[in-house]
Amino acid sequence: TLNFIYADEQGNIGMISPGYYPIVKSGTPWLPLPGTGEADIIGSIPYDAVPQVYNPPSHIVFTANQRPVGNDYPYYIGTTWNNFDNGYRANEIYSELNNMQSLTLHDMERMQNSVHDYLAGLIVPELLKTLQQRSLGGNMQQAKALLQNWDENMDLDAPAAAIWWTFWTHYLTDTFQPWWQAYHVPITHYPELAVNPGQTSLDEDLETWTLSDPQNAAFTLPSGLKRDASTVMLQAFQESIEVLSKALGNDPTQWQWGKLHTREIASLLGVEALSYGPKASDGDQWTLKSFGGGVLSENNPMLSPSEHGPSWRIIVVWGSGQAESVYPGGQDENPASPWYENQISHWWNGQYYPMIDGSTARLQPGSVVWTLRK
């Protein structure tokens, strides 16, 4: 199913996640079920109970692929790791919208191109508390200072952004990988099970334990060696500084995020020569300017190129009828055409094209009119 957002010139807003959601007779739907009858599908969620909202009291409707219902929703529609996003982008959107009395077109442009990492805003202060209690030297002290002065924006030239992402990746690995190994999780054959920031459930678990349950048993090693969140954070930070120093040199101020994070707009045909990039890119999978998909390789902080993101940005001001949009592509599917990738640079740089009707378009200088005949 997809989330459909609605707005009209009368001021009505809404959202719905339409579809047929199966209801099973018994059992745990997110785990394998027996095929012997007791867990058969007996119907679907009633249409009126499908996740939806219309003109809510908050006057705000938003979606960023997050799970659209809370824990009190009476039906099963999927778990966190069931094609739902973490919700960090959704939280960022809500925070932005909830703190503004009025919104302009330029406010929405800024939001759509925001590279503020919501999760970093939660976790980095906890990491700094741990580092404050330790005597640090050399690169570690410099890296700590960069984090202290960081605004949690994944800017192209931000060294702290590179430190944060590398730290979080190692923090995840140091927490979960020992348990994966102890229980022989088959990541060789199923790489999607590997520990990395792409697993929404692991990100959320580690976030919750770090903020609310730092003594959680998951931090302790399978061997029984006692650890807590602070211990693992320090280990992950040390590892991150070592890896970044080896890959990018001993000066932390030169560890710009753009040196690790690249983006490629892949050809729909899958032909590398017809793709755009890869080029250094800001943002990450938890920023509103979402550039996910990159994965760190072992002992190397360089991410594989991101290959997806906002496929179309559109802003409409209903009161004035003004609208603008942009998408990462072009007006012509012919790679030899000057219109093959003519919108990509605007999309990449956070710029927009005005949306106009046909009669206005005809009056534009250099316009071309196509007539379709039988």
Tab-separated table of C-alpha atoms in Angstrom:
chain	number	residue	atom	x	y	z
A	1	THR	CA	0.000	0.000	0.000
A	2	LEU	CA	0.964	3.637	-0.433
A	3	ASN	CA	0.152	6.704	1.631
A	4	PHE	CA	-1.978	9.224	-0.259
A	5	ILE	CA	-1.891	12.832	0.931
A	6	TYR	CA	-4.785	15.159	0.099
A	7	ALA	CA	-5.180	18.935	0.128
A	8	ASP	CA	-7.547	21.305	-1.657
A	9	GLU	CA	-8.159	25.012	-2.105
A	10	GLN	CA	-10.920	24.976	0.505
A	11	GLY	CA	-8.320	24.147	3.167
A	12	ASN	CA	-9.208	20.482	3.657
A	13	ILE	CA	-6.309	18.097	4.265
A	14	GLY	CA	-6.109	14.366	4.777
A	15	MET	CA	-4.193	11.154	4.369
A	16	ILE	CA	-5.121	7.521	3.810
A	17	SER	CA	-3.224	4.258	3.454
A	18	PRO	CA	-5.721	2.290	1.360
A	19	GLY	CA	-5.482	-1.390	0.628
A	20	TYR	CA	-6.564	-4.848	1.746
A	21	TYR	CA	-4.822	-5.735	5.006
A	22	PRO	CA	-5.321	-9.421	5.860
A	23	ILE	CA	-6.507	-10.558	9.269
A	24	VAL	CA	-5.396	-14.017	10.387
A	25	LYS	CA	-7.370	-16.241	12.733
A	26	SER	CA	-4.550	-16.655	15.264
A	27	GLY	CA	-0.801	-16.574	15.652
A	28	THR	CA	1.888	-13.953	15.222
A	29	PRO	CA	1.546	-12.544	11.688
A	30	TRP	CA	5.127	-11.285	11.409
A	31	LEU	CA	6.540	-14.776	11.995
A	32	PRO	CA	6.114	-17.990	9.966
A	33	LEU	CA	2.606	-19.388	10.446
A	34	PRO	CA	1.402	-22.990	10.190
A	35	GLY	CA	-0.436	-23.981	7.036
A	36	THR	CA	-2.819	-26.298	8.834
A	37	GLY	CA	-5.811	-23.971	9.151
A	38	GLU	CA	-5.562	-22.330	12.558
A	39	ALA	CA	-3.762	-19.287	11.148
A	40	ASP	CA	-5.722	-18.883	7.919
A	41	ILE	CA	-6.749	-15.455	6.647
A	42	ILE	CA	-10.318	-14.762	7.746
A	43	GLY	CA	-10.874	-11.316	6.249
A	44	SER	CA	-9.319	-7.875	5.967
A	45	ILE	CA	-9.242	-4.708	8.037
A	46	PRO	CA	-12.553	-2.820	7.575
A	47	TYR	CA	-12.168	0.139	5.236
A	48	ASP	CA	-13.210	2.657	7.908
A	49	ALA	CA	-10.442	1.325	10.163
A	50	VAL	CA	-7.701	1.590	7.524
A	51	PRO	CA	-5.115	4.199	8.654
A	52	GLN	CA	-6.508	7.590	7.658
A	53	VAL	CA	-7.054	11.124	8.897
A	54	TYR	CA	-9.095	14.084	7.633
A	55	ASN	CA	-8.818	17.666	8.896
A	56	PRO	CA	-7.077	16.728	12.174
A	57	PRO	CA	-7.143	19.205	15.113
A	58	SER	CA	-3.409	19.775	14.693
A	59	HIS	CA	-4.021	21.109	11.137
A	60	ILE	CA	-0.963	19.069	10.089
A	61	VAL	CA	-0.768	15.985	7.904
A	62	PHE	CA	2.575	14.468	7.010
A	63	THR	CA	4.126	11.192	5.954
A	64	ALA	CA	7.700	10.048	5.423
A	65	ASN	CA	7.186	6.292	5.021
A	66	GLN	CA	6.836	5.872	8.784
A	67	ARG	CA	4.384	3.438	10.373
A	68	PRO	CA	1.165	5.486	10.182
A	69	VAL	CA	-0.435	4.222	13.403
A	70	GLY	CA	0.520	3.975	17.078
A	71	ASN	CA	0.812	1.014	19.417
A	72	ASP	CA	-2.885	1.203	20.289
A	73	TYR	CA	-3.990	0.413	16.728
A	74	PRO	CA	-6.073	-2.775	17.057
A	75	TYR	CA	-5.005	-4.429	13.793
A	76	TYR	CA	-1.732	-5.780	12.475
A	77	ILE	CA	-0.333	-3.833	9.508
A	78	GLY	CA	3.345	-4.715	9.830
A	79	THR	CA	6.310	-4.349	12.130
A	80	THR	CA	8.995	-1.675	12.103
A	81	TRP	CA	11.122	-3.672	9.680
A	82	ASN	CA	8.244	-4.287	7.302
A	83	ASN	CA	8.857	-1.583	4.683
A	84	PHE	CA	8.335	1.205	7.215
A	85	ASP	CA	10.880	3.948	7.809
A	86	ASN	CA	12.222	4.598	11.306
A	87	GLY	CA	10.128	7.700	11.755
A	88	TYR	CA	13.115	10.016	12.260
A	89	ARG	CA	12.249	12.009	9.145
A	90	ALA	CA	8.607	12.104	10.238
A	91	ASN	CA	9.656	13.419	13.652
A	92	GLU	CA	11.766	16.086	11.975
A	93	ILE	CA	8.822	17.156	9.806
A	94	TYR	CA	6.491	17.348	12.793
A	95	SER	CA	9.016	19.363	14.791
A	96	GLU	CA	9.414	21.828	11.938
A	97	LEU	CA	5.698	22.232	11.211
A	98	ASN	CA	4.653	22.335	14.854
A	99	ASN	CA	7.035	25.198	15.643
A	100	MET	CA	5.875	27.509	12.842
A	101	GLN	CA	2.877	29.813	12.978
A	102	SER	CA	2.737	30.313	9.224
A	103	LEU	CA	4.477	28.695	6.298
A	104	THR	CA	5.744	30.219	3.093
A	105	LEU	CA	6.863	28.598	-0.124
A	106	HIS	CA	10.461	29.304	0.872
A	107	ASP	CA	9.926	27.620	4.259
A	108	MET	CA	8.846	24.476	2.452
A	109	GLU	CA	11.820	24.673	0.099
A	110	ARG	CA	14.119	24.822	3.103
A	111	MET	CA	12.374	21.884	4.766
A	112	GLN	CA	12.474	19.683	1.681
A	113	ASN	CA	16.207	20.324	1.391
A	114	SER	CA	17.019	20.042	5.095
A	115	VAL	CA	19.988	17.817	5.947
A	116	HIS	CA	19.438	17.813	9.722
A	117	ASP	CA	19.834	14.294	11.120
A	118	TYR	CA	17.155	13.784	13.781
A	119	LEU	CA	18.796	10.689	15.286
A	120	ALA	CA	22.135	12.459	15.612
A	121	GLY	CA	20.373	15.123	17.665
A	122	LEU	CA	19.329	12.401	20.127
A	123	ILE	CA	22.478	10.288	20.288
A	124	VAL	CA	25.444	12.667	19.925
A	125	PRO	CA	24.734	14.385	23.287
A	126	GLU	CA	24.825	10.950	24.949
A	127	LEU	CA	28.109	10.142	23.223
A	128	LEU	CA	29.571	13.452	24.394
A	129	LYS	CA	28.579	12.661	27.980
A	130	THR	CA	30.582	9.451	27.716
A	131	LEU	CA	33.569	11.209	26.169
A	132	GLN	CA	33.520	13.923	28.850
A	133	GLN	CA	34.297	11.231	31.434
A	134	ARG	CA	37.392	10.007	29.574
A	135	SER	CA	40.833	11.438	29.018
A	136	LEU	CA	41.233	11.748	25.278
A	137	GLY	CA	44.208	12.678	23.214
A	138	GLY	CA	45.193	13.442	19.668
A	139	ASN	CA	42.604	12.777	17.001
A	140	MET	CA	39.971	11.669	19.509
A	141	GLN	CA	40.062	15.012	21.319
A	142	GLN	CA	39.811	16.883	18.009
A	143	ALA	CA	36.932	14.702	16.860
A	144	LYS	CA	35.117	15.296	20.140
A	145	ALA	CA	35.497	19.068	19.705
A	146	LEU	CA	34.064	18.839	16.198
A	147	LEU	CA	31.014	16.980	17.533
A	148	GLN	CA	30.547	19.532	20.332
A	149	ASN	CA	30.303	22.352	17.802
A	150	TRP	CA	28.173	20.467	15.291
A	151	ASP	CA	24.576	21.392	14.422
A	152	GLU	CA	23.661	17.802	13.368
A	153	ASN	CA	23.480	18.844	9.715
A	154	MET	CA	24.883	16.310	7.248
A	155	ASP	CA	26.544	19.000	5.173
A	156	LEU	CA	28.933	18.111	2.381
A	157	ASP	CA	31.910	19.754	4.113
A	158	ALA	CA	31.091	18.734	7.710
A	159	PRO	CA	33.732	16.495	9.357
A	160	ALA	CA	31.420	15.896	12.325
A	161	ALA	CA	28.861	14.361	9.970
A	162	ALA	CA	31.441	11.788	8.856
A	163	ILE	CA	32.407	11.102	12.488
A	164	TRP	CA	28.760	10.647	13.500
A	165	TRP	CA	27.851	8.242	10.707
A	166	THR	CA	30.992	6.160	11.156
A	167	PHE	CA	30.429	6.061	14.926
A	168	TRP	CA	26.791	4.957	14.614
A	169	THR	CA	27.725	2.204	12.185
A	170	HIS	CA	30.399	0.861	14.558
A	171	TYR	CA	28.102	1.284	17.570
A	172	LEU	CA	25.505	-0.911	15.873
A	173	THR	CA	28.119	-3.496	14.910
A	174	ASP	CA	29.766	-3.605	18.327
A	175	THR	CA	26.385	-4.084	20.006
A	176	PHE	CA	24.740	-6.634	17.744
A	177	GLN	CA	27.484	-8.418	15.777
A	178	PRO	CA	28.698	-10.530	18.736
A	179	TRP	CA	25.166	-11.882	19.125
A	180	TRP	CA	24.833	-12.464	15.361
A	181	GLN	CA	28.030	-14.514	15.490
A	182	ALA	CA	27.011	-16.404	18.625
A	183	TYR	CA	23.720	-17.438	17.029
A	184	HIS	CA	25.198	-17.988	13.552
A	185	VAL	CA	22.972	-15.512	11.725
A	186	PRO	CA	23.616	-16.398	8.055
A	187	ILE	CA	24.603	-12.976	6.747
A	188	THR	CA	26.907	-14.503	4.108
A	189	HIS	CA	23.889	-15.844	2.236
A	190	TYR	CA	21.483	-13.113	3.393
A	191	PRO	CA	23.398	-9.787	3.345
A	192	GLU	CA	20.209	-7.901	4.189
A	193	LEU	CA	20.576	-9.378	7.692
A	194	ALA	CA	23.984	-7.749	8.205
A	195	VAL	CA	24.256	-5.199	10.999
A	196	ASN	CA	24.151	-1.717	9.441
A	197	PRO	CA	22.093	1.505	9.605
A	198	GLY	CA	19.714	0.110	6.997
A	199	GLN	CA	17.973	-2.136	9.538
A	200	THR	CA	15.280	0.037	11.043
A	201	SER	CA	14.548	-2.262	13.989
A	202	LEU	CA	18.193	-2.328	15.094
A	203	ASP	CA	18.489	1.463	14.839
A	204	GLU	CA	15.377	1.926	16.962
A	205	ASP	CA	16.401	-0.674	19.551
A	206	LEU	CA	19.832	0.864	19.994
A	207	GLU	CA	18.372	4.366	20.173
A	208	THR	CA	15.918	3.308	22.893
A	209	TRP	CA	18.481	1.434	24.966
A	210	THR	CA	21.004	4.268	24.718
A	211	LEU	CA	18.510	6.888	25.875
A	212	SER	CA	16.389	4.890	28.330
A	213	ASP	CA	18.050	1.562	29.176
A	214	PRO	CA	21.855	1.864	29.061
A	215	GLN	CA	22.267	-1.289	31.181
A	216	ASN	CA	20.315	-3.447	28.744
A	217	ALA	CA	21.589	-7.027	28.589
A	218	ALA	CA	22.168	-6.740	24.840
A	219	PHE	CA	25.291	-4.648	25.530
A	220	THR	CA	26.827	-7.517	27.521
A	221	LEU	CA	28.786	-9.948	25.350
A	222	PRO	CA	27.512	-13.521	24.820
A	223	SER	CA	30.562	-14.648	26.806
A	224	GLY	CA	29.111	-12.891	29.848
A	225	LEU	CA	31.530	-9.956	29.857
A	226	LYS	CA	29.517	-7.100	31.345
A	227	ARG	CA	29.165	-3.957	29.250
A	228	ASP	CA	26.823	-0.988	29.173
A	229	ALA	CA	25.936	1.613	26.546
A	230	SER	CA	28.762	3.918	27.606
A	231	THR	CA	31.361	1.159	27.282
A	232	VAL	CA	30.243	0.225	23.782
A	233	MET	CA	29.971	3.859	22.687
A	234	LEU	CA	33.566	4.500	23.729
A	235	GLN	CA	34.748	1.406	21.856
A	236	ALA	CA	32.824	2.428	18.728
A	237	PHE	CA	34.187	5.983	18.898
A	238	GLN	CA	37.776	4.759	19.176
A	239	GLU	CA	37.277	2.392	16.236
A	240	SER	CA	35.722	5.162	14.150
A	241	ILE	CA	38.643	7.528	14.721
A	242	GLU	CA	41.102	4.776	13.784
A	243	VAL	CA	39.231	3.926	10.582
A	244	LEU	CA	38.786	7.564	9.523
A	245	SER	CA	42.434	8.341	10.269
A	246	LYS	CA	43.555	5.420	8.151
A	247	ALA	CA	41.255	6.302	5.245
A	248	LEU	CA	41.320	10.116	5.249
A	249	GLY	CA	44.478	11.122	7.127
A	250	ASN	CA	45.291	12.256	10.647
A	251	ASP	CA	43.594	15.675	10.510
A	252	PRO	CA	39.938	15.310	11.604
A	253	THR	CA	39.073	18.710	10.087
A	254	GLN	CA	39.663	17.110	6.674
A	255	TRP	CA	37.162	14.272	7.215
A	256	GLN	CA	34.383	15.948	5.232
A	257	TRP	CA	31.159	14.000	4.812
A	258	GLY	CA	31.308	14.395	1.050
A	259	LYS	CA	34.498	12.321	0.978
A	260	LEU	CA	32.537	9.346	2.322
A	261	HIS	CA	29.073	9.870	0.917
A	262	THR	CA	28.335	9.884	-2.791
A	263	ARG	CA	25.171	9.695	-4.786
A	264	GLU	CA	24.342	8.274	-8.181
A	265	ILE	CA	21.103	8.709	-10.088
A	266	ALA	CA	20.951	5.336	-11.752
A	267	SER	CA	19.655	4.804	-15.266
A	268	LEU	CA	16.321	3.005	-15.328
A	269	LEU	CA	17.909	0.604	-17.792
A	270	GLY	CA	20.590	-0.276	-15.250
A	271	VAL	CA	23.333	0.860	-17.644
A	272	GLU	CA	26.165	2.532	-15.736
A	273	ALA	CA	27.191	4.778	-18.640
A	274	LEU	CA	23.685	6.283	-18.758
A	275	SER	CA	23.623	7.119	-15.031
A	276	TYR	CA	24.404	10.479	-13.411
A	277	GLY	CA	27.300	10.492	-10.958
A	278	PRO	CA	28.390	9.283	-8.522
A	279	LYS	CA	29.112	12.672	-6.994
A	280	ALA	CA	29.802	13.804	-3.432
A	281	SER	CA	26.491	14.288	-1.648
A	282	ASP	CA	25.122	15.773	1.547
A	283	GLY	CA	22.233	14.344	3.600
A	284	ASP	CA	21.624	10.769	4.708
A	285	GLN	CA	18.700	8.364	5.034
A	286	TRP	CA	17.317	10.187	8.107
A	287	THR	CA	17.355	13.727	6.724
A	288	LEU	CA	14.432	15.284	4.884
A	289	LYS	CA	16.735	15.573	1.897
A	290	SER	CA	16.885	11.821	2.046
A	291	PHE	CA	19.839	10.134	0.388
A	292	GLY	CA	19.772	6.590	1.678
A	293	GLY	CA	21.129	3.336	0.397
A	294	GLY	CA	24.864	3.724	1.049
A	295	VAL	CA	26.503	0.976	3.113
A	296	LEU	CA	29.933	0.969	4.756
A	297	SER	CA	32.326	-1.788	3.771
A	298	GLU	CA	34.440	-3.564	6.363
A	299	ASN	CA	37.359	-1.451	7.658
A	300	ASN	CA	36.575	1.271	5.129
A	301	PRO	CA	34.363	4.290	5.852
A	302	MET	CA	33.613	4.964	2.181
A	303	LEU	CA	29.916	4.319	1.607
A	304	SER	CA	28.670	2.656	-1.511
A	305	PRO	CA	26.832	5.260	-3.636
A	306	SER	CA	23.301	6.139	-2.615
A	307	GLU	CA	20.912	5.272	-5.418
A	308	HIS	CA	17.561	6.628	-4.311
A	309	GLY	CA	15.978	9.642	-2.677
A	310	PRO	CA	13.107	12.086	-3.231
A	311	SER	CA	11.833	11.169	-6.673
A	312	TRP	CA	9.799	14.348	-7.037
A	313	ARG	CA	9.633	17.535	-4.987
A	314	ILE	CA	6.496	19.626	-5.313
A	315	ILE	CA	5.234	22.642	-3.367
A	316	VAL	CA	1.764	24.142	-3.859
A	317	VAL	CA	0.475	27.367	-2.299
A	318	TRP	CA	-3.278	26.926	-2.596
A	319	GLY	CA	-4.131	30.496	-1.664
A	320	SER	CA	-2.195	32.036	-4.552
A	321	GLY	CA	-2.232	29.104	-6.937
A	322	GLN	CA	1.543	29.206	-7.064
A	323	ALA	CA	3.317	25.861	-7.494
A	324	GLU	CA	6.788	24.561	-8.250
A	325	SER	CA	8.449	21.205	-8.617
A	326	VAL	CA	11.517	19.317	-9.762
A	327	TYR	CA	12.553	15.718	-10.283
A	328	PRO	CA	15.902	13.921	-10.790
A	329	GLY	CA	15.688	13.247	-14.483
A	330	GLY	CA	14.875	14.884	-17.766
A	331	GLN	CA	12.149	15.479	-20.305
A	332	ASP	CA	13.521	13.044	-22.882
A	333	GLU	CA	14.445	9.364	-22.581
A	334	ASN	CA	17.018	9.666	-25.373
A	335	PRO	CA	20.512	9.822	-23.764
A	336	ALA	CA	21.733	11.930	-26.694
A	337	SER	CA	19.109	14.591	-26.050
A	338	PRO	CA	19.994	17.794	-24.122
A	339	TRP	CA	16.791	17.110	-22.153
A	340	TYR	CA	17.898	13.658	-20.966
A	341	GLU	CA	19.051	14.950	-17.555
A	342	ASN	CA	18.113	18.609	-17.757
A	343	GLN	CA	16.355	18.728	-14.357
A	344	ILE	CA	18.970	16.873	-12.326
A	345	SER	CA	21.192	19.865	-11.522
A	346	HIS	CA	18.229	21.860	-10.194
A	347	TRP	CA	17.067	18.872	-8.145
A	348	TRP	CA	20.599	18.280	-6.819
A	349	ASN	CA	21.028	21.915	-5.785
A	350	GLY	CA	17.615	22.255	-4.127
A	351	GLN	CA	16.151	24.445	-6.861
A	352	TYR	CA	12.705	24.275	-8.475
A	353	TYR	CA	10.899	24.985	-11.715
A	354	PRO	CA	7.595	26.900	-11.727
A	355	MET	CA	4.534	24.850	-12.654
A	356	ILE	CA	2.401	26.671	-15.210
A	357	ASP	CA	-0.639	25.816	-17.297
A	358	GLY	CA	-0.626	25.248	-21.030
A	359	SER	CA	-1.779	28.699	-22.077
A	360	THR	CA	0.922	30.369	-19.974
A	361	ALA	CA	3.554	27.939	-21.256
A	362	ARG	CA	2.822	28.866	-24.870
A	363	LEU	CA	3.750	32.478	-24.110
A	364	GLN	CA	7.166	31.552	-22.715
A	365	PRO	CA	10.171	32.436	-24.925
A	366	GLY	CA	11.526	29.401	-26.739
A	367	SER	CA	8.456	27.283	-26.050
A	368	VAL	CA	7.651	24.373	-28.336
A	369	VAL	CA	4.116	23.126	-29.013
A	370	TRP	CA	3.622	19.446	-29.863
A	371	THR	CA	0.432	18.421	-31.602
A	372	LEU	CA	-0.649	14.788	-31.516
A	373	ARG	CA	-2.639	13.628	-34.560
A	374	LYS	CA	-4.324	10.353	-35.295
